[in-house]
XYZ file of C-alpha atoms in Angstrom:
718
model
C 59.372 -28.006 68.068
C 59.823 -24.298 67.469
C 57.998 -21.893 69.729
C 56.362 -18.708 68.582
C 58.767 -15.997 67.501
C 57.898 -12.384 68.289
C 59.326 -10.006 65.705
C 59.977 -6.538 67.207
C 60.277 -4.883 63.789
C 56.895 -6.241 62.751
C 55.323 -5.016 65.991
C 56.862 -1.578 65.484
C 55.539 -1.448 61.923
C 52.020 -2.304 63.122
C 52.210 0.538 65.679
C 53.609 2.855 63.009
C 50.573 2.268 60.796
C 48.309 3.164 63.727
C 50.230 6.392 64.378
C 49.460 7.426 60.797
C 45.759 6.512 61.122
C 46.226 3.698 58.641
C 46.150 0.576 60.861
C 47.254 -2.767 59.487
C 47.304 -6.126 61.241
C 50.564 -8.049 61.438
C 49.075 -10.794 59.269
C 48.073 -8.332 56.549
C 51.595 -6.870 56.479
C 53.440 -10.155 56.086
C 50.907 -12.112 54.024
C 52.725 -13.705 51.090
C 56.231 -12.697 52.177
C 58.727 -15.563 51.700
C 59.208 -17.934 54.636
C 62.429 -19.960 54.663
C 61.837 -23.712 54.883
C 62.141 -24.760 58.487
C 61.985 -21.279 60.011
C 58.239 -21.440 60.327
C 57.609 -17.698 60.266
C 58.364 -14.486 58.416
C 61.166 -12.627 60.162
C 61.605 -8.959 59.371
C 64.229 -8.819 62.105
C 66.736 -11.073 60.394
C 70.386 -10.923 59.414
C 69.444 -12.261 55.977
C 67.136 -10.222 53.787
C 65.965 -7.997 56.661
C 66.041 -4.788 54.602
C 64.149 -6.212 51.663
C 61.464 -7.981 53.718
C 60.888 -4.977 55.955
C 60.643 -2.701 52.930
C 58.134 -5.013 51.253
C 56.016 -5.193 54.405
C 56.148 -1.396 54.834
C 55.210 -0.856 51.197
C 51.989 -2.792 51.753
C 50.984 -0.236 54.354
C 51.815 2.612 51.983
C 55.255 3.528 53.345
C 58.649 3.752 51.695
C 61.481 2.742 54.011
C 65.180 3.546 54.119
C 67.706 1.805 56.348
C 70.308 4.333 57.539
C 73.326 4.231 59.810
C 73.283 7.285 62.100
C 73.940 8.127 65.720
C 71.004 9.365 67.792
C 72.362 12.909 67.812
C 72.519 12.918 64.005
C 68.882 11.906 63.547
C 66.919 14.958 62.478
C 63.582 15.654 64.192
C 62.170 16.211 60.698
C 62.290 12.476 59.917
C 60.547 11.377 63.111
C 58.938 9.109 63.981
C 61.371 6.394 62.932
C 62.194 2.851 64.050
C 65.418 2.228 65.992
C 67.256 -1.098 65.992
C 68.333 -1.969 69.528
C 70.623 -4.587 71.015
C 69.334 -8.057 71.808
C 66.982 -8.310 68.817
C 64.883 -5.408 70.048
C 63.433 -2.330 68.393
C 61.420 0.713 69.342
C 59.787 3.745 67.746
C 61.529 7.059 68.293
C 58.706 9.593 68.326
C 60.418 12.878 69.250
C 63.223 14.632 71.142
C 62.960 17.160 73.913
C 63.898 20.774 73.120
C 67.425 20.310 74.498
C 67.661 16.871 72.812
C 68.653 15.265 76.112
C 65.539 13.131 76.295
C 63.677 11.074 73.719
C 60.066 9.943 73.603
C 59.886 6.315 72.523
C 57.285 3.576 72.134
C 58.229 0.000 72.966
C 56.308 -2.559 70.860
C 55.482 -4.678 73.908
C 53.633 -1.758 75.528
C 52.381 0.107 72.484
C 49.727 2.048 74.334
C 52.215 3.990 76.452
C 54.839 6.493 75.392
C 57.933 6.808 77.530
C 60.520 9.527 77.969
C 64.077 8.247 78.315
C 67.518 9.840 78.531
C 69.224 9.999 75.150
C 72.439 8.703 76.732
C 70.600 5.658 78.089
C 68.963 5.034 74.731
C 72.309 5.445 72.949
C 73.780 2.581 74.955
C 71.039 0.253 73.652
C 70.970 1.677 70.115
C 72.877 -0.306 67.463
C 73.318 2.678 65.179
C 70.800 1.620 62.535
C 67.299 2.949 62.025
C 64.479 2.752 59.526
C 63.130 6.017 58.143
C 59.574 5.620 56.868
C 57.747 8.021 54.622
C 54.090 7.818 53.749
C 53.603 7.460 50.018
C 51.306 9.999 48.410
C 48.208 8.423 46.904
C 45.868 10.654 44.949
C 42.215 10.474 45.866
C 39.811 9.046 43.331
C 38.213 12.463 42.799
C 41.571 13.985 41.788
C 43.006 11.133 39.735
C 41.097 12.225 36.642
C 42.993 15.525 36.643
C 46.438 13.954 36.861
C 48.398 14.119 33.616
C 50.635 11.244 32.528
C 50.377 9.440 35.842
C 53.107 6.809 35.769
C 53.317 3.628 37.774
C 56.205 1.234 37.988
C 55.814 -1.560 35.441
C 56.680 -5.091 36.511
C 59.102 -5.444 33.559
C 60.284 -2.030 32.447
C 60.297 -0.686 35.981
C 62.509 -3.574 37.091
C 64.919 -3.103 34.177
C 65.099 0.576 35.064
C 66.629 -0.393 38.415
C 69.718 -1.542 36.506
C 69.949 1.581 34.310
C 73.483 2.375 35.461
C 74.687 -1.122 34.636
C 73.123 -1.099 31.167
C 74.592 2.375 30.540
C 78.089 1.100 31.374
C 77.501 -2.003 29.227
C 76.571 0.174 26.236
C 79.688 2.316 26.722
C 81.802 -0.869 26.928
C 80.169 -2.172 23.731
C 80.986 1.081 21.928
C 84.646 0.783 22.953
C 84.672 -2.866 21.819
C 83.334 -1.858 18.397
C 86.070 0.715 17.951
C 88.601 -1.986 18.793
C 87.163 -4.021 15.899
C 88.859 -1.586 13.518
C 92.269 -2.498 14.930
C 92.578 -5.914 13.299
C 91.884 -4.928 9.637
C 93.977 -1.748 9.953
C 96.845 -3.812 11.419
C 96.602 -6.275 8.530
C 96.498 -3.497 5.926
C 99.571 -1.751 7.346
C 101.547 -4.992 7.513
C 100.819 -5.830 3.866
C 101.215 -2.302 2.518
C 104.086 -0.930 4.613
C 105.888 -3.618 6.569
C 106.198 -6.384 3.962
C 107.297 -4.210 0.977
C 109.877 -2.344 3.101
C 110.945 -5.302 5.273
C 110.287 -3.035 8.299
C 110.450 -5.646 11.046
C 110.852 -3.047 13.801
C 107.574 -1.454 12.735
C 106.042 -4.925 12.614
C 106.878 -5.508 16.295
C 105.541 -2.132 17.324
C 102.283 -2.845 15.513
C 102.134 -6.380 16.934
C 102.611 -5.180 20.507
C 100.022 -2.458 20.001
C 97.435 -4.846 18.557
C 98.170 -7.371 21.331
C 97.528 -4.708 24.007
C 94.251 -3.809 22.277
C 93.200 -7.473 22.189
C 93.947 -7.900 25.914
C 91.965 -4.773 26.806
C 89.172 -5.939 24.508
C 89.061 -9.312 26.306
C 88.953 -7.689 29.747
C 86.169 -5.309 28.707
C 84.132 -8.183 27.244
C 84.554 -10.254 30.426
C 83.559 -7.268 32.560
C 80.582 -6.570 30.328
C 79.403 -10.177 30.573
C 79.823 -10.139 34.365
C 77.764 -6.995 34.895
C 75.079 -8.180 32.498
C 74.758 -11.336 34.567
C 74.524 -9.227 37.736
C 71.765 -7.119 36.198
C 70.032 -10.233 34.885
C 70.163 -11.942 38.266
C 68.744 -8.871 39.999
C 65.928 -8.499 37.484
C 65.218 -12.231 37.536
C 64.738 -12.333 41.317
C 62.566 -9.205 41.405
C 60.386 -10.107 38.418
C 59.930 -13.720 39.517
C 58.831 -12.556 42.964
C 56.396 -10.031 41.488
C 54.885 -12.570 39.083
C 54.415 -15.255 41.732
C 53.022 -12.723 44.202
C 50.508 -11.676 41.542
C 49.527 -15.309 40.963
C 48.952 -15.898 44.689
C 46.877 -12.703 44.986
C 44.835 -13.389 41.852
C 41.072 -13.445 42.271
C 39.646 -16.945 42.116
C 37.127 -15.854 39.485
C 40.046 -15.372 37.085
C 41.998 -18.502 37.919
C 43.008 -20.578 34.880
C 40.899 -23.489 33.760
C 44.033 -25.516 33.031
C 46.752 -25.436 35.697
C 49.237 -27.091 33.342
C 48.712 -24.501 30.614
C 48.981 -21.710 33.152
C 52.214 -23.166 34.556
C 53.597 -23.378 31.019
C 52.821 -19.689 30.506
C 54.657 -18.793 33.720
C 57.614 -20.890 32.601
C 57.947 -18.714 29.518
C 59.408 -16.009 31.761
C 62.714 -17.815 31.181
C 62.446 -16.818 27.522
C 62.172 -13.146 28.469
C 65.119 -13.410 30.826
C 67.397 -15.141 28.316
C 66.642 -12.545 25.627
C 68.313 -9.763 27.604
C 71.808 -11.209 27.410
C 75.118 -9.886 26.194
C 74.422 -11.142 22.637
C 71.268 -9.028 22.418
C 72.905 -5.918 23.843
C 75.975 -6.259 21.631
C 73.839 -6.827 18.493
C 71.840 -3.658 19.131
C 74.945 -1.602 19.923
C 76.814 -3.027 16.929
C 74.117 -1.951 14.483
C 74.978 1.792 14.393
C 78.651 0.890 13.875
C 77.732 -0.609 10.534
C 77.782 2.949 9.195
C 81.256 3.578 10.659
C 82.601 0.392 9.107
C 81.099 1.342 5.740
C 82.716 4.788 5.960
C 86.115 3.189 6.658
C 85.628 0.789 3.712
C 84.804 3.743 1.455
C 87.916 5.556 2.690
C 90.095 2.512 1.961
C 88.506 0.982 -1.146
C 86.032 3.488 -2.566
C 83.208 1.936 -4.579
C 83.669 -1.523 -3.016
C 81.472 -0.186 -0.205
C 78.457 -0.704 -2.491
C 78.753 -4.487 -2.084
C 78.134 -4.714 1.708
C 75.424 -2.035 1.403
C 73.528 -4.104 -1.175
C 73.989 -7.294 0.855
C 72.690 -5.505 3.973
C 69.554 -4.411 2.110
C 68.963 -7.990 0.950
C 69.192 -9.155 4.580
C 66.680 -6.471 5.637
C 64.268 -7.537 2.884
C 64.540 -11.163 4.008
C 63.930 -10.073 7.613
C 60.710 -8.293 6.618
C 59.671 -11.269 4.495
C 59.807 -13.859 7.303
C 58.709 -11.664 10.218
C 54.941 -12.172 10.030
C 54.865 -15.929 9.276
C 57.478 -16.505 11.988
C 55.422 -14.609 14.559
C 52.241 -16.545 13.743
C 54.110 -19.844 13.844
C 55.637 -19.088 17.255
C 52.272 -18.045 18.735
C 50.692 -21.225 17.411
C 53.506 -23.302 18.897
C 53.046 -21.633 22.297
C 49.357 -22.554 22.312
C 50.154 -26.183 21.537
C 52.875 -26.272 24.202
C 50.412 -24.978 26.815
C 47.913 -27.713 25.920
C 50.628 -30.381 26.083
C 51.787 -29.205 29.493
C 48.173 -29.168 30.686
C 47.762 -32.813 29.709
C 51.004 -33.708 31.489
C 50.063 -32.012 34.787
C 46.516 -33.362 34.715
C 47.658 -36.924 34.032
C 50.381 -36.924 36.688
C 47.994 -35.431 39.238
C 45.448 -38.172 38.553
C 47.826 -41.038 37.779
C 46.108 -43.286 40.352
C 42.736 -42.756 38.685
C 44.292 -43.339 35.268
C 45.592 -46.709 36.427
C 42.474 -47.842 38.288
C 40.235 -46.846 35.373
C 42.559 -48.565 32.862
C 42.871 -45.208 31.183
C 46.519 -45.497 30.199
C 45.632 -45.958 26.544
C 43.498 -42.808 26.447
C 46.132 -40.833 28.342
C 48.812 -42.042 25.923
C 46.581 -41.105 22.967
C 46.045 -37.578 24.302
C 49.773 -37.176 24.935
C 50.794 -38.381 21.487
C 48.155 -36.196 19.842
C 49.453 -33.147 21.723
C 53.073 -34.041 20.977
C 52.317 -34.522 17.292
C 50.428 -31.228 17.138
C 53.242 -29.248 18.738
C 55.751 -30.957 16.420
C 53.700 -29.951 13.376
C 53.232 -26.387 14.545
C 56.857 -25.909 15.540
C 58.192 -27.306 12.245
C 57.566 -24.066 10.361
C 59.095 -21.858 13.050
C 62.167 -24.104 13.270
C 62.636 -24.017 9.485
C 62.321 -20.228 9.406
C 64.616 -19.818 12.400
C 67.284 -22.091 10.913
C 67.005 -20.318 7.573
C 68.098 -17.043 9.191
C 71.587 -18.314 9.953
C 71.889 -20.160 6.671
C 70.796 -17.221 4.511
C 73.016 -14.778 6.431
C 76.019 -17.084 6.112
C 75.344 -17.491 2.387
C 75.144 -13.736 1.834
C 78.376 -13.146 3.801
C 80.128 -15.634 1.496
C 78.689 -13.904 -1.580
C 79.879 -10.585 -0.151
C 83.420 -11.930 0.261
C 83.565 -13.291 -3.293
C 82.191 -10.114 -4.885
C 84.497 -7.840 -2.843
C 87.521 -9.930 -3.857
C 86.465 -9.910 -7.529
C 86.028 -6.140 -7.624
C 89.141 -5.642 -5.501
C 91.361 -7.598 -7.891
C 90.319 -5.386 -10.806
C 90.916 -2.298 -8.653
C 94.403 -3.559 -7.765
C 95.027 -4.140 -11.458
C 94.046 -0.522 -12.118
C 96.313 0.589 -9.229
C 93.255 1.923 -7.359
C 93.667 -0.411 -4.347
C 96.486 -2.111 -2.493
C 96.657 -5.737 -1.380
C 96.387 -4.672 2.279
C 93.419 -2.459 1.423
C 91.668 -5.422 -0.220
C 92.217 -7.668 2.797
C 91.056 -4.923 5.166
C 87.969 -4.335 2.998
C 87.084 -8.048 3.085
C 87.367 -8.100 6.884
C 85.479 -4.841 7.392
C 82.729 -5.688 4.903
C 82.041 -8.950 6.714
C 82.094 -7.048 10.005
C 79.673 -4.443 8.593
C 77.220 -7.159 7.542
C 77.499 -9.109 10.802
C 75.268 -6.769 12.869
C 72.550 -7.040 10.238
C 72.795 -10.825 10.426
C 72.695 -10.694 14.225
C 69.602 -8.496 14.169
C 67.859 -10.890 11.797
C 68.914 -13.732 14.088
C 67.356 -11.896 16.988
C 64.007 -11.778 15.202
C 63.203 -15.363 16.147
C 64.236 -14.726 19.747
C 62.340 -11.443 19.772
C 59.138 -13.019 18.497
C 59.377 -15.756 21.135
C 60.126 -13.150 23.801
C 57.257 -10.927 22.649
C 54.802 -13.805 22.815
C 56.070 -14.756 26.285
C 55.973 -11.105 27.392
C 52.378 -10.680 26.201
C 51.408 -13.838 28.091
C 52.996 -12.677 31.356
C 51.637 -9.158 30.819
C 48.109 -10.572 30.630
C 48.713 -12.416 33.892
C 50.007 -9.253 35.574
C 46.857 -7.397 34.507
C 44.510 -9.881 36.185
C 42.456 -8.447 39.070
C 43.815 -9.217 42.539
C 42.221 -9.540 45.963
C 44.349 -6.831 47.567
C 44.989 -4.119 44.948
C 47.468 -1.368 45.735
C 45.828 1.690 47.200
C 42.642 -0.021 48.328
C 41.685 1.033 51.845
C 40.251 -1.863 53.821
C 38.296 -1.524 57.035
C 40.577 -2.703 59.837
C 39.154 -4.609 62.788
C 41.124 -5.754 65.810
C 38.851 -8.785 65.986
C 35.764 -10.245 64.356
C 32.764 -11.290 66.468
C 31.244 -13.655 63.928
C 27.966 -12.096 62.747
C 27.237 -13.192 59.148
C 24.478 -11.822 56.939
C 23.547 -12.665 53.330
C 21.270 -10.147 51.620
C 19.687 -11.374 48.364
C 23.000 -12.837 47.198
C 23.232 -14.013 43.614
C 26.298 -15.748 42.221
C 27.291 -17.598 39.062
C 30.670 -19.251 38.571
C 32.733 -17.938 35.637
C 31.573 -19.409 32.327
C 28.840 -21.418 34.092
C 25.425 -21.547 32.465
C 23.439 -21.874 35.694
C 23.459 -19.689 38.790
C 24.931 -21.302 41.898
C 23.012 -18.972 44.227
C 19.854 -17.098 43.345
C 18.662 -14.559 45.895
C 19.969 -16.219 49.071
C 19.256 -14.312 52.281
C 19.879 -15.343 55.894
C 21.439 -13.976 59.057
C 23.677 -15.809 61.534
C 24.447 -14.277 64.919
C 27.855 -14.514 66.563
C 28.203 -17.812 68.416
C 25.280 -19.420 66.595
C 25.751 -22.948 65.229
C 24.046 -23.482 61.873
C 23.891 -26.474 59.578
C 23.417 -26.068 55.822
C 21.932 -29.053 54.011
C 20.576 -29.746 50.570
C 21.013 -31.811 47.440
C 24.278 -31.974 45.543
C 24.817 -28.762 43.602
C 22.333 -26.796 45.666
C 24.905 -24.130 46.586
C 26.145 -25.229 50.023
C 29.873 -25.108 49.242
C 29.391 -21.889 47.267
C 28.138 -20.166 50.422
C 31.309 -21.251 52.210
C 33.520 -19.904 49.461
C 31.717 -16.573 49.502
C 32.096 -16.321 53.286
C 35.818 -16.969 52.877
C 36.027 -14.161 50.333
C 37.247 -16.457 47.570
C 34.571 -15.077 45.241
C 32.484 -11.920 45.139
C 28.700 -12.047 44.742
C 27.305 -10.893 41.410
C 24.485 -9.130 43.208
C 23.442 -8.558 46.795
C 25.771 -8.200 49.760
C 27.531 -10.260 52.408
C 28.139 -8.617 55.764
C 30.564 -9.726 58.455
C 29.860 -7.943 61.738
C 27.810 -5.447 59.745
C 30.658 -4.632 57.337
C 30.531 -5.504 53.652
C 32.905 -8.407 53.130
C 34.543 -6.584 50.198
C 35.714 -3.891 52.640
C 37.525 -6.355 54.897
C 41.102 -7.331 54.093
C 40.968 -10.979 52.901
C 43.924 -11.759 55.163
C 42.138 -10.468 58.265
C 38.928 -12.225 57.201
C 40.516 -15.641 56.662
C 42.585 -15.313 59.822
C 39.271 -15.202 61.679
C 37.834 -18.284 59.962
C 38.762 -21.892 60.645
C 37.923 -23.864 57.510
C 37.697 -27.598 56.828
C 37.204 -28.166 53.071
C 35.530 -31.207 51.631
C 38.544 -31.931 49.427
C 41.593 -31.714 51.683
C 44.843 -30.630 50.040
C 48.105 -31.293 51.867
C 51.596 -30.222 50.843
C 54.956 -31.920 50.788
C 56.545 -31.645 54.225
C 55.629 -32.934 57.677
C 52.404 -33.284 59.629
C 53.358 -30.296 61.761
C 54.160 -28.109 58.749
C 50.767 -28.937 57.257
C 48.925 -28.193 60.505
C 50.634 -24.796 60.963
C 50.369 -23.876 57.278
C 47.937 -21.071 58.106
C 50.102 -19.608 60.884
C 53.687 -20.992 60.864
C 54.788 -19.128 64.014
C 52.065 -20.519 66.284
C 53.239 -21.975 69.603
C 53.419 -25.671 70.458
C 50.543 -25.523 72.920
C 48.147 -24.502 70.153
C 49.481 -27.251 67.874
C 48.965 -29.942 70.511
C 45.493 -28.638 71.317
C 44.453 -28.643 67.656
C 45.904 -32.134 67.185
C 43.880 -33.414 70.127
C 40.621 -31.858 68.897
C 41.093 -33.483 65.480
C 42.423 -36.828 66.790
C 45.597 -36.201 64.799
C 47.570 -36.961 67.943
C 46.388 -40.594 67.815
C 48.185 -41.563 64.597
C 51.061 -39.121 65.148
C 51.875 -40.610 68.563
C 52.336 -44.071 67.032
C 54.816 -42.851 64.430
C 58.527 -42.781 65.372
C 58.920 -39.231 64.012
C 55.839 -37.884 65.755
C 54.753 -34.524 64.332
C 57.702 -34.720 61.926
C 55.973 -37.635 60.228
C 56.523 -37.053 56.489
C 53.676 -35.985 54.217
C 54.199 -36.292 50.499
C 52.775 -34.215 47.671
C 48.968 -33.956 47.777
C 49.011 -35.973 51.018
C 50.247 -39.188 49.438
C 51.039 -41.783 52.083
C 48.169 -40.749 54.367
C 44.678 -42.194 54.496
C 41.642 -40.080 53.740
C 40.754 -40.016 57.422
C 44.247 -38.862 58.423
C 44.095 -36.064 55.865
C 40.742 -34.961 57.229
C 42.087 -34.998 60.792
C 44.924 -32.683 59.766
C 42.401 -30.385 58.045
C 40.365 -30.171 61.258
C 43.550 -29.434 63.215
C 44.267 -26.561 60.818
C 40.810 -25.115 61.471
C 41.282 -25.118 65.249
C 44.921 -24.035 65.261
C 43.943 -20.451 66.051
C 41.088 -19.374 68.265
C 39.048 -18.339 65.237
C 35.611 -16.875 66.006
C 34.109 -18.485 62.881
C 34.363 -22.189 62.040
C 33.269 -23.488 58.623
C 33.058 -27.274 58.237
C 32.352 -28.939 54.893
C 31.712 -32.663 55.365
C 34.384 -32.807 58.112
C 34.034 -36.542 58.874
C 33.337 -38.090 55.475
C 36.525 -40.186 55.453
C 36.591 -41.057 59.169
C 35.600 -44.381 60.683
C 32.635 -44.468 63.051
C 34.614 -44.517 66.296
C 36.925 -41.682 65.243
C 33.947 -39.716 63.940
C 32.134 -40.054 67.254
C 35.235 -38.993 69.167
C 35.813 -35.953 66.947
C 32.122 -35.115 67.129
C 32.335 -34.998 70.934
C 35.514 -32.903 70.780
C 33.928 -30.520 68.292
C 30.888 -30.138 70.491
C 33.147 -29.045 73.355
C 35.301 -26.674 71.310
C 32.618 -25.002 69.202
C 31.096 -23.250 72.180
C 30.910 -19.494 71.611
C 32.028 -19.777 67.977
C 29.941 -19.036 64.902
C 29.713 -22.444 63.272
C 28.596 -23.329 59.770
C 28.329 -27.057 59.112
C 27.718 -28.429 55.631
C 26.915 -32.131 55.717
C 24.749 -34.941 54.383
C 25.145 -36.922 57.614
C 22.277 -36.545 60.059
C 24.551 -37.892 62.794
C 26.488 -34.604 62.816
C 23.437 -32.362 63.064
C 23.483 -32.602 66.865
C 26.386 -30.110 66.640
C 24.064 -27.361 65.373
C 20.964 -25.608 66.693
C 19.589 -24.339 63.399
C 19.250 -25.670 59.862
C 19.175 -23.904 56.496
C 17.960 -26.014 53.587
C 19.032 -25.110 50.054
C 17.585 -26.246 46.750
C 18.735 -24.998 43.343
C 20.538 -22.045 44.876
C 17.590 -20.891 47.002
C 16.767 -21.106 50.711
C 13.629 -23.217 51.051
C 13.710 -23.805 54.811
C 15.354 -21.983 57.692
C 14.669 -22.556 61.362
C 15.420 -24.563 64.479
C 17.044 -27.904 63.787
C 14.331 -30.189 65.100
C 11.535 -28.228 63.456
C 13.260 -28.295 60.058
C 14.061 -32.003 60.375
C 10.425 -32.758 61.151
C 9.345 -30.897 58.031
C 11.911 -32.734 55.925
C 11.538 -36.249 57.301
C 8.378 -36.383 59.332
C 10.357 -37.129 62.505
C 12.104 -40.053 60.763
C 15.898 -39.872 60.921
C 17.879 -41.281 57.998
C 21.516 -41.724 57.470
C 21.651 -38.957 54.914
C 19.643 -35.872 54.121
């Protein structure tokens, strides 16, 4: 097993936030940063992705970071303090230099409370030559924001594209050059027919052939280079946007979570449509459009009035574009809605396939699927017909253009107003002048799909999040465990009935409290509010006397060990599921948590031990084994608050009794909230709160409350 990894860069960043009177915990800085499979922890000090991960962590604390390569003597005092990278995977904070710059004041992350003066020469021998400069980002106060004019923030889409401005600028320049090269082919053909063939000038023919061949080779190289750099820009934007979108989804407030996971997943998938739209074909079509005028000017110079033909054809294409735009847009939006519903049915059915089979619900599931498939087929029929018609109509008009140009050209040749080479060049150029218009019309379908997908993702990116940028949370080194509800009212989104209606109680640190009541009385809702998953509609929730909304959700949940009623496990191993909350925890803590939860009993009998495989949603494990892993998760860290929601429902009697004894030993000194229907577990608590219809109807010592409820008669369930 891996042991805990201490990241010196992360420690330095935590100290750095304290130096600027803006303290952040390590967990708050790295929450949501990508963890490589198997590494078990976020490493800022890494040879792969170190710069990007450190920058993302620093940005959360309100700092911009720059990795520079400089000797100690070249570091200006104006940029201090900064973080130095040292040999042996170490780092320190360089705070200042002495007046003669022979000594440096540094802070080692392992002893953050003490500053140390050290000789610059000694420090230079340990210094790798790389350092992080950090600058505090300016954030306007709320009272001054109203006076700011045109305050701009980086947009998830346009801001990301802006990062590749230089690449897109070069691509546009390359496209302009490519369009000028387009003139080479018709001019070559015209000169061959008009000058080479009549005069039998073979030497001129070879000169022209070599010249046009060189142009074609350069054209090919420019096109390949353009395609390469567009892919580079696309890859960069894809990675950044995908990360931003998924980060937003993970930080989304639970009150705004989608009702249909499948539909929501389908909407996220539409990001691929946005990405594919910004390809070389789109860029070239937009750049080609202005060159239509140049091609028309050349046609007029060569063939005079023939230029009217491609102009008229272009206007017909524009009229057709305007004609189909609105119905195409409505059809695409309708198709997207149907696709989301279809995907929702798919995800829901696959997630509950066991229930479908045991309930003999295959026929109903098949009916729903076929209905959704038929609906999306009907809705997409119109958009497919309109989309296909674009290419067909454009191709038809190009053919008409060719015929009309040839007809007029023949009469002009007869009147000695045009040469044979001029006619051929006009046919080529007129088709080339119309092509951009056809490409733009072809892009309409893609644009409408992209616009719909963009609007969908944009709505997701606008959803409220738990940790908005700029919000200043109250930082606590530790949480004691005092919990207070003051007249809390809460209703779930779109629910008709309140889940809690004026709930008030106070729990002291270290107190063990049971919450009982009928189904739907609000027991689990209280747990979710304590975990910060939802915000009360009215009233307040205080943790250690601080409003829960002022505490960083990461710090709050780090201090709470939670066993949900419905345990969700992820594909991986038993160990990976236990340490899901804190991947870098040491082995001693894992073994201790496994013993408390009796997970060690079934793990020890498996040949792979803690590497015992766990499949998606915990498939392959019994309900009791899943619950044991959930209890192990709750006790992995020494959390001051433990919340248990029916922790032994799926356990057999002997295992339940064993875990009950272990819990009794390990809950000492911890604020404990136990939600249960089993009276056998109530010996774990000293106090009972009884809920009914979202209200507290009884609150007092356990035995007193039980006497009032049962008249001293114990039952199996309350």
